[in-house]
Amino acid sequence: TPPFFSVLQNRQSFQICNYSKDPNGPMYYNGIYHQFYQYNPNGSLWGNIVWGHSVSTDLINWIRLDPAIERTSPSDINGCWTGSTTILKGRQPAIIYTGADTQMRQVQNIVFPKNVSDPYLREWIKPDNNPLIQPIGQGLNSKQFRDPTTGWIGPDGLWRIAVGAELNGYSAALLYKSEDFVHWTRVDHPLYSSNASTMWECPDFFAVLPGKNSGLDLSVAIPDGAKHVLKMSLDNCDKYMIGVYDLKNDAFVPDTLLEDRRLWSRIDYGNYYASKSFFDSKKGRRIIWGWTNETDSSSDDVAKGWAGIHAIPRTIWLDSNSKQLLQRPVEEIESLRREEVSRQGLELKQGDLSEIKGIDTLQADVEIDFELTSTDSADPFDPSWLLDIEKHCREADASVHGSVGPFGLVVLASDNMEEHTSVHFRVYKSQEKYMILMCSDLRKSSLRTELHTPAYGGFFELDLEKEKTISLRTLIDRSAVESFGGGGRVCIMARVYPVALIDGGTRMYAFNNGTSTVRVPRLKAWSMRRAQVNVKKG
Ligand code: DQQ
C-alpha cells in the first residue's frame, strides 16, 4: 500500500480488507458478539456480495472468520444482501436475508447455524425451502423488496418480520407473520408506509423506554409505557420515527407525522447509513451499528485495498420526553484510552484558539463541556434552516462571528491550518427555547481534490434555563471523525483524508469565535491504543 493510504487505515473502527458496507444481523450469543456485513471477497469496490463474518468478546477487538453466507444457490446467486438475526425459542439463532436470485428478483432466504455448540457459529446451512418469501402480490416491485428486520412475537404468539419495499409507488415496511419462522404470509396491511419517499432500505424496528438507557428485547413482553422506533435508510441517511406499536391493528403509529421528509429525525447527520440495532443481553442495552463509506475516489479505494468502515458501536436509548433518541459510543471503547490530558477552568474569549497538547491527535477520544456565560444575546433562529442544515453550516461557518458561538474543536489541523476539520456549535434563540446548531465542517479537511467534503449539520433543542452546558465527545480515528453533541442528541460521523496525516503532525484546538465568552469547566482527551480488528483469520 502506498504510504499515504496506509496512514489512513483506521485503528479503532471496524474495518476489513476489500469492500464492506451494511452491518448485517448483529447479535450476542453465548458470550460472543457476532458482526456480519455486506462484503466483496474479491476487491475493494461493490460486487459479489456475501456475508462477511467477524466475532468479538468486547465489541472492539474482532477476529475475522470465513464468510457466513455465500452465493451458492439460485435464490442468492446474484448477491447475499442485507438481513437480520433473530434468536428463536430454544435459543436457536436464525438469519433471514435478501437474495438476488437468477432473475435478479429480490427474495427472502433463511439460514441456520450448522452447529450451535461451535462458539463462533462458523458454518451456516441453507435449508431446501429457500426462498421463504417471494416478491409476489399486486403492486410489489420485485427489485425493491429487501432487508428483513429481526423478528418479534405479537400478542397472538406468532412471529413477525418487516421487509423494506416499494408498494404501488409507496415506501413501505411490509409485515409478514409466521408460526414457525419458516412459512410466512403477508399481512394485508404494512407495518407502516408513506408516500413521502422512495423505497426504505434496511428498516429497523425496536422498543425503547423513555429516559431509560437499558434496552428492550423485542421478542419478550414489552412493558407498559414503552415506545417503538421505526428506522429507515433513504436519501443517503438513516432517519427514524418514534411512535407506538398499535397491537390491535398490528401497525406502527408515529407520534408526529411530518410530510416533508427533510424534517425527519436522523440517527446521524453525517456519513452513516444502513444501520442495524440489536438487544445486547450481556449488558441489557440496545446497540446500533452503521456503515460509513469512503468519500475519496474509487481509484483511491483500489489503491488502499479496502473501502468502508463501521462507526463505533453506539448505545442508543430514548430521552425522557420521548422526543428523540440519544446515543453514545459503547463504554468498551474506553479500554483503548492511554495517555490522558485534562484542562480545567479554561475560558475561551472571542477569537481564542487553545491548543490541546500531549496526546496522539490522529487517534484520540475527546470529551469537552462548554458552559455559556450569557444566552440573552443569542442570534434569532430561522426555522427555514431546518430544510437544508448543510447550507446553513456553510453560511454560519466556524470563522463567522456569532453572538453565542461558533465554539468547538478543530481537529486534524496542519501546522499552518491549511487543512483542518472543525466540529462546532452555535446557539440560537427561538421564542421560548434555544436551538443549538452542531456542524462538522469538512470543507478544509484536506488539500487533496476529488473528495466529498460537505459541512454536515444537525439542530437540537436545549433548555438553557436548566442546562447551561453543551457537551461534545469526538472520537478521532485517522480518516474517521465521529462526534456526539449535547449528550448524544446530534451525532455526526465524517470521513476525512488530510495530507498532514503522513508526517503525523496534526494539531487539535478548542476555539470560540462568538462574541460571548464560553467557559470550559471540563476537558479531557486521551490518545487511543490500536484495536485488533480483523487482523487474523480464525
Ligand atoms: N445494501 C444492500 C441492500 C441494501 C443496501 C446491498 C443498503 O440489501 O438495501 O449490498 O446499503
Coordinates of C-alpha atoms and ligand atoms in Angstrom, one line a residue:
T1 CA 0.0 0.0 0.0
P2 CA 1.4 3.5 -0.8
P3 CA 2.4 5.3 2.4
F4 CA -0.4 7.9 2.4
F5 CA -3.0 5.1 2.2
S6 CA -1.5 3.1 5.0
V7 CA -1.8 6.1 7.4
L8 CA -5.4 6.4 6.6
Q9 CA -6.1 2.9 7.9
N10 CA -8.3 3.1 10.9
R11 CA -7.2 1.7 14.2
Q12 CA -10.2 1.6 16.4
S13 CA -13.2 1.3 14.0
F14 CA -14.5 -1.9 12.4
Q15 CA -12.8 -2.4 9.1
I16 CA -11.6 -5.2 6.9
C17 CA -9.6 -5.6 3.6
N18 CA -11.7 -5.3 0.4
Y19 CA -15.1 -3.7 0.2
S20 CA -17.5 -3.8 3.1
K21 CA -20.8 -2.0 3.7
D22 CA -24.1 -2.6 5.7
P23 CA -23.8 -4.2 9.1
N24 CA -25.9 -7.3 9.0
G25 CA -27.6 -9.4 11.7
P26 CA -25.6 -8.3 14.7
M27 CA -26.2 -10.4 17.8
Y28 CA -24.8 -11.5 21.2
Y29 CA -24.9 -15.3 21.5
N30 CA -23.3 -17.5 24.2
G31 CA -20.8 -15.0 25.2
I32 CA -19.8 -13.8 21.7
Y33 CA -20.7 -10.8 19.7
H34 CA -21.2 -11.5 16.0
Q35 CA -20.9 -8.9 13.4
F36 CA -21.9 -9.8 9.8
Y37 CA -21.6 -7.4 6.9
Q38 CA -22.1 -6.9 3.2
Y39 CA -18.7 -7.9 1.8
N40 CA -16.9 -8.3 -1.5
P41 CA -14.3 -11.0 -1.0
N42 CA -12.7 -10.2 -4.4
G43 CA -11.9 -6.5 -4.3
S44 CA -12.4 -3.0 -2.8
L45 CA -15.4 -2.0 -5.0
W46 CA -19.1 -3.1 -4.6
G47 CA -19.9 -6.5 -6.1
N48 CA -20.0 -10.3 -5.5
I49 CA -21.8 -9.6 -2.2
V50 CA -21.6 -12.2 0.5
W51 CA -22.0 -12.1 4.3
G52 CA -18.6 -11.4 5.9
H53 CA -18.4 -12.6 9.5
S54 CA -16.4 -11.4 12.5
V55 CA -16.6 -12.2 16.2
S56 CA -15.6 -10.4 19.4
T57 CA -16.0 -10.6 23.1
D58 CA -15.8 -6.8 23.7
L59 CA -17.2 -5.1 20.5
I60 CA -13.8 -3.5 19.9
N61 CA -11.3 -6.3 19.0
W62 CA -12.5 -8.5 16.2
I63 CA -11.5 -11.9 14.8
R64 CA -12.2 -12.3 11.1
L65 CA -13.8 -15.6 10.0
D66 CA -14.7 -17.0 6.6
P67 CA -17.9 -15.6 5.1
A68 CA -21.1 -17.0 6.7
I69 CA -23.3 -16.9 3.7
E70 CA -22.1 -17.2 0.1
R71 CA -23.7 -17.1 -3.3
T72 CA -24.3 -20.7 -3.7
S73 CA -28.0 -21.2 -4.5
P74 CA -30.4 -20.0 -7.2
S75 CA -32.1 -17.8 -4.6
D76 CA -29.0 -15.8 -3.8
I77 CA -26.6 -16.4 -6.8
N78 CA -26.5 -12.7 -7.6
G79 CA -25.9 -11.5 -4.1
C80 CA -26.5 -12.2 -0.4
W81 CA -27.8 -8.9 0.7
T82 CA -28.9 -7.3 3.9
G83 CA -30.8 -9.1 6.6
S84 CA -31.1 -9.7 10.4
T85 CA -30.7 -12.3 13.0
T86 CA -33.4 -13.5 15.4
I87 CA -32.8 -15.8 18.4
L88 CA -35.7 -18.2 18.3
K89 CA -37.3 -20.2 21.1
G90 CA -34.9 -22.8 22.3
R91 CA -32.1 -20.3 21.7
Q92 CA -31.6 -21.2 18.1
P93 CA -30.3 -18.3 16.0
A94 CA -31.7 -17.8 12.5
I95 CA -30.8 -15.3 9.8
I96 CA -33.3 -14.1 7.2
Y97 CA -31.6 -12.1 4.4
T98 CA -32.3 -10.9 0.9
G99 CA -31.0 -12.9 -2.0
A100 CA -30.8 -11.6 -5.6
D101 CA -32.0 -14.6 -7.5
T102 CA -31.2 -15.9 -11.0
Q103 CA -33.6 -13.3 -12.5
M104 CA -32.3 -10.5 -10.1
R105 CA -35.6 -10.6 -8.2
Q106 CA -35.2 -9.9 -4.5
V107 CA -36.3 -12.8 -2.3
Q108 CA -36.0 -13.6 1.4
N109 CA -34.0 -16.6 2.5
I110 CA -33.1 -18.3 5.8
V111 CA -30.0 -19.9 7.2
F112 CA -29.3 -21.7 10.5
P113 CA -26.0 -22.5 12.2
K114 CA -24.8 -25.9 11.4
N115 CA -23.6 -26.5 14.9
V116 CA -24.8 -24.3 17.8
S117 CA -22.1 -25.6 20.0
D118 CA -19.4 -24.1 17.8
P119 CA -18.8 -20.9 19.9
Y120 CA -18.1 -18.9 16.7
L121 CA -21.1 -20.3 14.7
R122 CA -18.7 -20.5 11.7
E123 CA -20.9 -22.5 9.3
W124 CA -24.5 -21.7 8.3
I125 CA -26.8 -24.1 6.4
K126 CA -29.3 -23.2 3.8
P127 CA -32.4 -25.4 4.1
D128 CA -34.1 -26.6 0.8
N129 CA -37.2 -24.5 1.2
N130 CA -35.5 -21.2 0.2
P131 CA -36.6 -18.7 -0.8
L132 CA -39.1 -18.4 2.0
I133 CA -40.7 -15.2 0.7
Q134 CA -41.0 -14.2 -3.0
P135 CA -41.9 -10.8 -4.3
I136 CA -45.5 -11.8 -5.2
G137 CA -48.5 -9.6 -4.8
Q138 CA -50.1 -6.7 -6.6
G139 CA -48.1 -3.5 -6.7
L140 CA -44.9 -5.1 -5.4
N141 CA -41.8 -4.2 -7.2
S142 CA -39.6 -7.3 -7.3
K143 CA -36.4 -5.2 -7.5
Q144 CA -37.3 -3.1 -4.5
F145 CA -38.1 -5.7 -1.8
R146 CA -35.4 -6.3 0.7
D147 CA -33.6 -6.1 4.1
P148 CA -35.8 -8.1 6.5
T149 CA -35.8 -7.0 10.2
T150 CA -35.2 -9.0 13.3
G151 CA -38.4 -11.0 14.2
W152 CA -40.7 -10.2 17.1
I153 CA -43.7 -12.0 18.6
G154 CA -47.1 -10.5 18.6
P155 CA -49.9 -11.0 21.2
D156 CA -51.2 -13.9 19.1
G157 CA -47.9 -15.7 19.7
L158 CA -46.9 -15.5 16.0
W159 CA -43.6 -14.3 14.7
R160 CA -43.5 -11.1 12.7
I161 CA -40.8 -9.5 10.5
A162 CA -40.9 -6.4 8.4
V163 CA -39.4 -6.1 4.9
G164 CA -38.5 -2.8 3.1
A165 CA -40.4 -2.5 -0.2
E166 CA -41.8 -0.3 -2.8
L167 CA -45.6 -1.0 -2.9
N168 CA -47.7 0.8 -5.5
G169 CA -45.2 3.6 -5.6
Y170 CA -45.3 4.0 -1.8
S171 CA -42.4 3.2 0.6
A172 CA -43.4 0.5 3.0
A173 CA -42.2 -1.7 5.8
L174 CA -44.3 -4.8 4.7
L175 CA -45.4 -7.1 7.6
Y176 CA -45.2 -10.9 7.4
K177 CA -46.4 -13.4 10.0
S178 CA -45.3 -17.0 10.8
E179 CA -45.8 -19.7 13.3
D180 CA -42.5 -21.5 12.8
F181 CA -40.3 -18.7 11.3
V182 CA -40.1 -20.6 8.0
H183 CA -43.6 -20.4 6.5
W184 CA -44.6 -16.7 6.1
T185 CA -47.7 -15.0 5.0
R186 CA -48.0 -11.3 4.2
V187 CA -50.4 -9.3 6.4
D188 CA -52.9 -7.4 4.4
H189 CA -51.5 -4.0 5.6
P190 CA -47.9 -2.9 6.0
L191 CA -46.4 -2.2 9.5
Y192 CA -46.1 1.4 8.2
S193 CA -46.0 3.0 4.8
S194 CA -45.6 6.5 3.5
N195 CA -45.9 8.3 0.2
A196 CA -43.2 10.8 1.3
S197 CA -40.3 9.0 -0.2
T198 CA -38.6 6.3 -2.2
M199 CA -38.1 2.7 -1.0
W200 CA -36.8 2.4 2.5
E201 CA -33.7 0.3 2.8
C202 CA -32.7 -1.6 5.9
P203 CA -35.8 -0.9 8.1
D204 CA -35.2 -1.5 11.8
F205 CA -38.0 -1.8 14.4
F206 CA -37.4 -1.8 18.1
A207 CA -38.8 -0.8 21.5
V208 CA -37.4 1.7 24.0
L209 CA -38.4 3.0 27.4
P210 CA -38.5 6.8 27.8
G211 CA -35.5 8.1 29.8
K212 CA -34.1 4.6 30.4
N213 CA -30.8 3.7 28.8
S214 CA -31.4 0.0 29.3
G215 CA -32.6 -1.7 26.1
L216 CA -35.5 -4.0 25.4
D217 CA -35.7 -7.3 23.7
L218 CA -38.5 -7.3 21.1
S219 CA -39.3 -11.0 21.4
V220 CA -40.2 -10.8 25.1
A221 CA -43.2 -8.9 26.5
I222 CA -42.8 -5.2 26.0
P223 CA -43.5 -3.2 29.3
D224 CA -46.3 -0.6 29.5
G225 CA -45.1 2.9 28.7
A226 CA -42.6 1.6 26.1
K227 CA -42.4 3.4 22.7
H228 CA -41.4 1.9 19.4
V229 CA -39.0 3.2 16.9
L230 CA -39.0 2.7 13.1
K231 CA -35.7 3.5 11.4
M232 CA -35.4 3.6 7.7
S233 CA -32.4 4.2 5.3
L234 CA -33.1 6.7 2.5
D235 CA -31.8 9.8 0.9
N236 CA -28.2 8.7 1.9
C237 CA -29.1 8.8 5.6
D238 CA -30.8 6.9 8.4
K239 CA -34.0 8.5 9.6
Y240 CA -36.4 7.5 12.3
M241 CA -39.8 8.0 13.8
I242 CA -40.9 7.5 17.4
G243 CA -44.4 6.2 18.0
V244 CA -46.4 3.3 19.4
Y245 CA -47.0 -0.2 18.2
D246 CA -50.7 -0.5 18.0
L247 CA -51.2 -4.1 18.9
K248 CA -54.9 -4.2 17.9
N249 CA -54.2 -3.1 14.3
D250 CA -50.7 -4.6 14.2
A251 CA -49.3 -1.4 12.9
F252 CA -46.8 1.3 13.9
V253 CA -48.3 4.7 14.6
P254 CA -45.8 7.6 14.7
D255 CA -46.3 10.3 17.3
T256 CA -45.7 13.1 14.8
L257 CA -46.3 13.0 11.1
L258 CA -44.0 15.2 9.1
E259 CA -44.9 15.4 5.4
D260 CA -41.6 16.9 4.4
R261 CA -39.0 14.2 5.0
R262 CA -36.1 16.7 5.2
L263 CA -37.5 17.3 8.7
W264 CA -37.5 13.7 9.9
S265 CA -35.1 13.0 12.7
R266 CA -31.8 11.3 11.9
I267 CA -29.7 8.7 13.7
D268 CA -26.7 10.6 12.4
Y269 CA -26.4 13.8 10.4
G270 CA -23.2 12.8 8.7
N271 CA -21.9 9.9 6.7
Y272 CA -23.8 7.0 8.3
Y273 CA -26.1 4.5 6.6
A274 CA -27.8 1.1 6.6
S275 CA -27.6 0.9 10.4
K276 CA -28.9 -2.0 12.4
S277 CA -29.5 -2.4 16.1
F278 CA -29.7 -5.4 18.4
F279 CA -30.5 -6.1 22.0
D280 CA -27.3 -6.9 23.9
S281 CA -28.4 -9.3 26.6
K282 CA -24.9 -9.3 28.2
K283 CA -25.3 -5.7 29.3
G284 CA -29.1 -5.1 28.9
R285 CA -28.6 -2.3 26.3
R286 CA -29.6 -1.7 22.7
I287 CA -26.6 -1.2 20.4
I288 CA -26.7 0.4 16.9
W289 CA -24.1 0.0 14.2
G290 CA -23.9 2.0 11.0
W291 CA -21.8 1.9 7.8
T292 CA -19.7 4.9 6.8
N293 CA -18.5 4.8 3.3
E294 CA -15.3 6.3 1.7
T295 CA -15.6 9.8 0.4
D296 CA -12.4 9.6 -1.7
S297 CA -12.5 8.2 -5.2
S298 CA -12.9 4.6 -6.3
S299 CA -9.3 4.6 -7.6
D300 CA -8.2 5.5 -4.1
D301 CA -10.2 2.6 -2.8
V302 CA -8.5 0.3 -5.2
A303 CA -5.1 1.7 -4.1
K304 CA -5.9 1.3 -0.4
G305 CA -7.2 -2.2 -0.9
W306 CA -10.2 -1.6 1.3
A307 CA -13.3 0.6 1.5
G308 CA -16.0 1.1 4.0
I309 CA -15.9 1.0 7.8
H310 CA -18.5 0.7 10.6
A311 CA -18.8 3.5 13.1
I312 CA -18.0 2.7 16.7
P313 CA -21.0 0.7 18.0
R314 CA -23.3 3.0 20.0
T315 CA -25.7 2.5 22.9
I316 CA -29.0 4.0 21.8
W317 CA -31.9 5.0 24.0
L318 CA -34.9 7.4 24.2
D319 CA -34.8 10.7 26.1
S320 CA -37.2 11.2 29.0
N321 CA -39.7 13.3 27.0
S322 CA -39.9 10.7 24.2
K323 CA -38.9 13.3 21.6
Q324 CA -35.6 11.9 20.4
L325 CA -33.1 9.1 20.5
L326 CA -29.8 9.6 22.3
Q327 CA -26.6 7.8 21.6
R328 CA -23.0 7.4 22.9
P329 CA -20.1 5.2 21.9
V330 CA -20.2 1.9 23.8
E331 CA -18.2 2.1 27.0
E332 CA -15.9 -0.6 25.8
I333 CA -14.1 1.9 23.6
E334 CA -12.7 3.5 26.7
S335 CA -10.5 0.4 27.1
L336 CA -8.4 1.8 24.3
R337 CA -7.6 5.0 26.2
R338 CA -4.0 5.6 27.2
E339 CA -2.3 9.0 28.0
E340 CA -4.8 11.4 29.3
V341 CA -4.6 15.2 29.3
S342 CA -7.0 17.3 31.3
R343 CA -7.6 21.0 31.5
Q344 CA -9.7 22.9 34.0
G345 CA -11.0 26.4 34.1
L346 CA -10.3 27.2 30.5
E347 CA -12.0 30.4 29.3
L348 CA -12.5 31.0 25.6
K349 CA -13.0 34.6 24.6
Q350 CA -13.8 35.7 21.1
G351 CA -11.1 34.6 18.7
D352 CA -9.3 32.3 21.2
L353 CA -7.7 29.1 19.8
S354 CA -6.3 27.0 22.6
E355 CA -4.2 24.0 21.6
I356 CA -4.8 20.6 23.2
K357 CA -1.3 19.1 23.5
G358 CA 0.1 15.9 24.9
I359 CA -1.9 13.3 23.1
D360 CA -1.8 11.5 19.7
T361 CA -4.0 13.8 17.7
L362 CA -4.5 11.2 14.9
Q363 CA -6.2 8.7 17.2
A364 CA -7.9 10.3 20.2
D365 CA -11.0 10.5 22.3
V366 CA -12.0 14.0 23.5
E367 CA -14.7 15.0 26.0
I368 CA -15.3 18.7 26.4
D369 CA -18.1 20.7 28.1
F370 CA -18.8 24.3 27.0
E371 CA -20.5 26.5 29.6
L372 CA -22.3 29.5 28.3
T373 CA -21.8 32.8 30.1
S374 CA -24.7 34.6 28.5
T375 CA -27.5 33.5 26.3
D376 CA -29.6 36.6 26.2
S377 CA -27.8 37.9 23.2
A378 CA -28.2 34.7 21.1
D379 CA -29.0 35.3 17.5
P380 CA -32.6 34.6 16.3
F381 CA -33.3 31.2 14.9
D382 CA -34.9 30.8 11.4
P383 CA -36.9 27.6 11.0
S384 CA -36.3 27.5 7.3
W385 CA -32.6 26.4 8.1
L386 CA -34.0 23.0 9.1
L387 CA -34.8 22.3 5.5
D388 CA -31.2 22.4 4.5
I389 CA -28.9 22.3 7.5
E390 CA -25.8 21.7 5.4
K391 CA -26.4 25.0 3.6
H392 CA -26.7 26.8 6.9
C393 CA -23.5 25.2 8.2
R394 CA -21.7 26.5 5.1
E395 CA -23.0 30.0 5.7
A396 CA -22.6 30.1 9.5
D397 CA -19.0 28.7 9.2
A398 CA -16.6 28.4 12.1
S399 CA -14.9 31.7 11.0
V400 CA -18.2 33.7 11.0
H401 CA -18.6 35.5 14.3
G402 CA -21.9 34.9 16.0
S403 CA -23.2 36.1 19.4
V404 CA -23.1 32.7 21.1
G405 CA -20.8 30.6 19.1
P406 CA -19.4 29.2 16.9
F407 CA -17.3 27.4 19.5
G408 CA -16.0 23.9 19.4
L409 CA -13.0 21.8 18.4
V410 CA -10.6 22.0 15.4
V411 CA -9.1 18.5 14.7
L412 CA -6.6 17.1 12.3
A413 CA -5.2 20.5 11.6
S414 CA -1.9 21.0 9.7
D415 CA 0.6 23.4 11.2
N416 CA -0.5 26.3 9.0
M417 CA -4.2 25.4 9.3
E418 CA -4.4 24.9 5.6
E419 CA -6.0 21.6 6.4
H420 CA -8.4 21.3 9.4
T421 CA -11.8 19.8 10.3
S422 CA -14.0 21.8 12.7
V423 CA -16.7 20.4 14.9
H424 CA -18.6 23.3 16.5
F425 CA -21.8 24.7 17.9
R426 CA -23.9 27.9 17.6
V427 CA -26.7 28.9 19.9
Y428 CA -29.9 30.5 18.6
K429 CA -32.9 31.8 20.3
S430 CA -36.3 30.6 19.1
Q431 CA -39.3 32.1 21.1
E432 CA -39.3 30.2 24.4
K433 CA -36.5 27.8 23.6
Y434 CA -32.9 27.6 22.3
M435 CA -31.9 25.8 19.2
I436 CA -28.3 24.5 19.0
L437 CA -26.6 24.0 15.7
M438 CA -23.9 21.4 15.6
C439 CA -21.7 21.3 12.5
S440 CA -18.9 19.1 11.3
D441 CA -17.3 21.1 8.5
L442 CA -15.0 19.1 6.2
R443 CA -14.5 21.7 3.5
K444 CA -10.9 22.4 4.6
S445 CA -10.2 18.9 5.8
S446 CA -7.8 18.0 3.0
L447 CA -5.6 19.6 0.4
R448 CA -6.4 16.7 -1.9
T449 CA -9.0 17.1 -4.6
E450 CA -11.7 14.6 -5.7
L451 CA -13.0 14.2 -2.2
H452 CA -16.6 14.8 -1.0
T453 CA -16.2 17.4 1.7
P454 CA -19.5 18.7 2.9
A455 CA -20.3 20.8 6.0
Y456 CA -22.6 18.4 7.9
G457 CA -25.0 19.7 10.5
G458 CA -27.9 19.0 12.8
F459 CA -30.0 21.0 15.3
F460 CA -31.2 20.1 18.8
E461 CA -33.3 21.9 21.4
L462 CA -31.8 22.7 24.8
D463 CA -33.5 24.2 27.8
L464 CA -30.7 26.6 28.6
E465 CA -32.5 27.9 31.7
K466 CA -31.9 24.4 33.2
E467 CA -28.8 23.3 31.4
K468 CA -26.1 25.8 30.7
T469 CA -23.6 23.3 29.4
I470 CA -23.2 21.8 25.9
S471 CA -21.1 18.7 25.8
L472 CA -19.1 17.4 22.9
R473 CA -17.5 14.0 22.5
T474 CA -15.3 13.4 19.5
L475 CA -13.5 10.2 18.5
I476 CA -10.7 10.7 16.0
D477 CA -9.5 7.6 14.2
R478 CA -7.3 8.8 11.3
S479 CA -9.8 9.1 8.4
A480 CA -12.8 9.0 10.8
V481 CA -14.1 11.9 13.0
E482 CA -17.2 10.8 14.9
S483 CA -18.9 13.4 17.1
F484 CA -21.7 13.3 19.7
G485 CA -23.2 16.7 20.7
G486 CA -25.5 17.7 23.5
G487 CA -25.3 14.4 25.3
G488 CA -25.8 12.4 22.1
R489 CA -28.7 14.5 20.8
V490 CA -26.9 15.1 17.5
C491 CA -24.3 12.6 16.1
I492 CA -22.2 13.3 13.1
M493 CA -19.9 10.7 11.5
A494 CA -17.4 12.1 9.0
R495 CA -14.6 10.8 6.8
V496 CA -11.5 12.9 6.1
Y497 CA -8.2 12.4 4.2
P498 CA -5.8 15.1 5.3
V499 CA -2.3 15.0 3.7
A500 CA -0.9 16.2 7.1
L501 CA -1.5 12.7 8.4
I502 CA 1.5 11.5 6.5
D503 CA 4.1 13.0 8.9
G504 CA 1.7 12.6 11.9
G505 CA 2.0 16.3 12.5
T506 CA -1.7 17.3 13.1
R507 CA -2.9 19.5 15.9
M508 CA -6.0 19.9 17.9
Y509 CA -7.6 23.0 19.4
A510 CA -10.6 24.3 21.3
F511 CA -11.9 27.6 19.9
N512 CA -14.5 30.3 20.2
N513 CA -15.5 32.7 17.6
G514 CA -18.6 34.1 19.2
T515 CA -18.7 37.5 20.9
S516 CA -19.8 35.9 24.2
T517 CA -17.2 34.2 26.3
V518 CA -17.5 30.4 26.8
R519 CA -16.1 28.5 29.8
V520 CA -14.7 25.0 29.6
P521 CA -15.3 23.5 33.0
R522 CA -14.1 20.1 31.8
L523 CA -11.8 19.0 29.0
K524 CA -10.3 15.5 28.9
A525 CA -8.6 13.9 26.0
W526 CA -6.9 10.6 25.5
S527 CA -4.6 9.0 23.0
M528 CA -6.1 5.7 21.9
R529 CA -4.4 2.4 21.5
R530 CA -4.8 0.4 18.4
A531 CA -7.6 -2.3 18.5
Q532 CA -7.0 -5.7 17.0
V533 CA -9.6 -5.5 14.2
N534 CA -9.9 -8.4 11.8
V535 CA -6.2 -8.9 11.6
K536 CA -6.0 -12.6 11.5
K537 CA -8.2 -15.3 10.1
G538 CA -9.8 -17.7 12.6
Ligands
DQQ1 N1 -27.2 -2.6 0.6 C1 -27.6 -4.0 0.4 C2 -29.1 -3.9 0.2 C3 -29.4 -2.7 1.0 C4 -28.3 -1.7 0.6 C5 -26.9 -4.5 -0.9 C6 -28.1 -0.6 1.5 O1 -29.7 -5.1 0.8 O2 -30.7 -2.2 0.6 O3 -25.5 -4.5 -0.7 O4 -26.9 -0.1 1.5

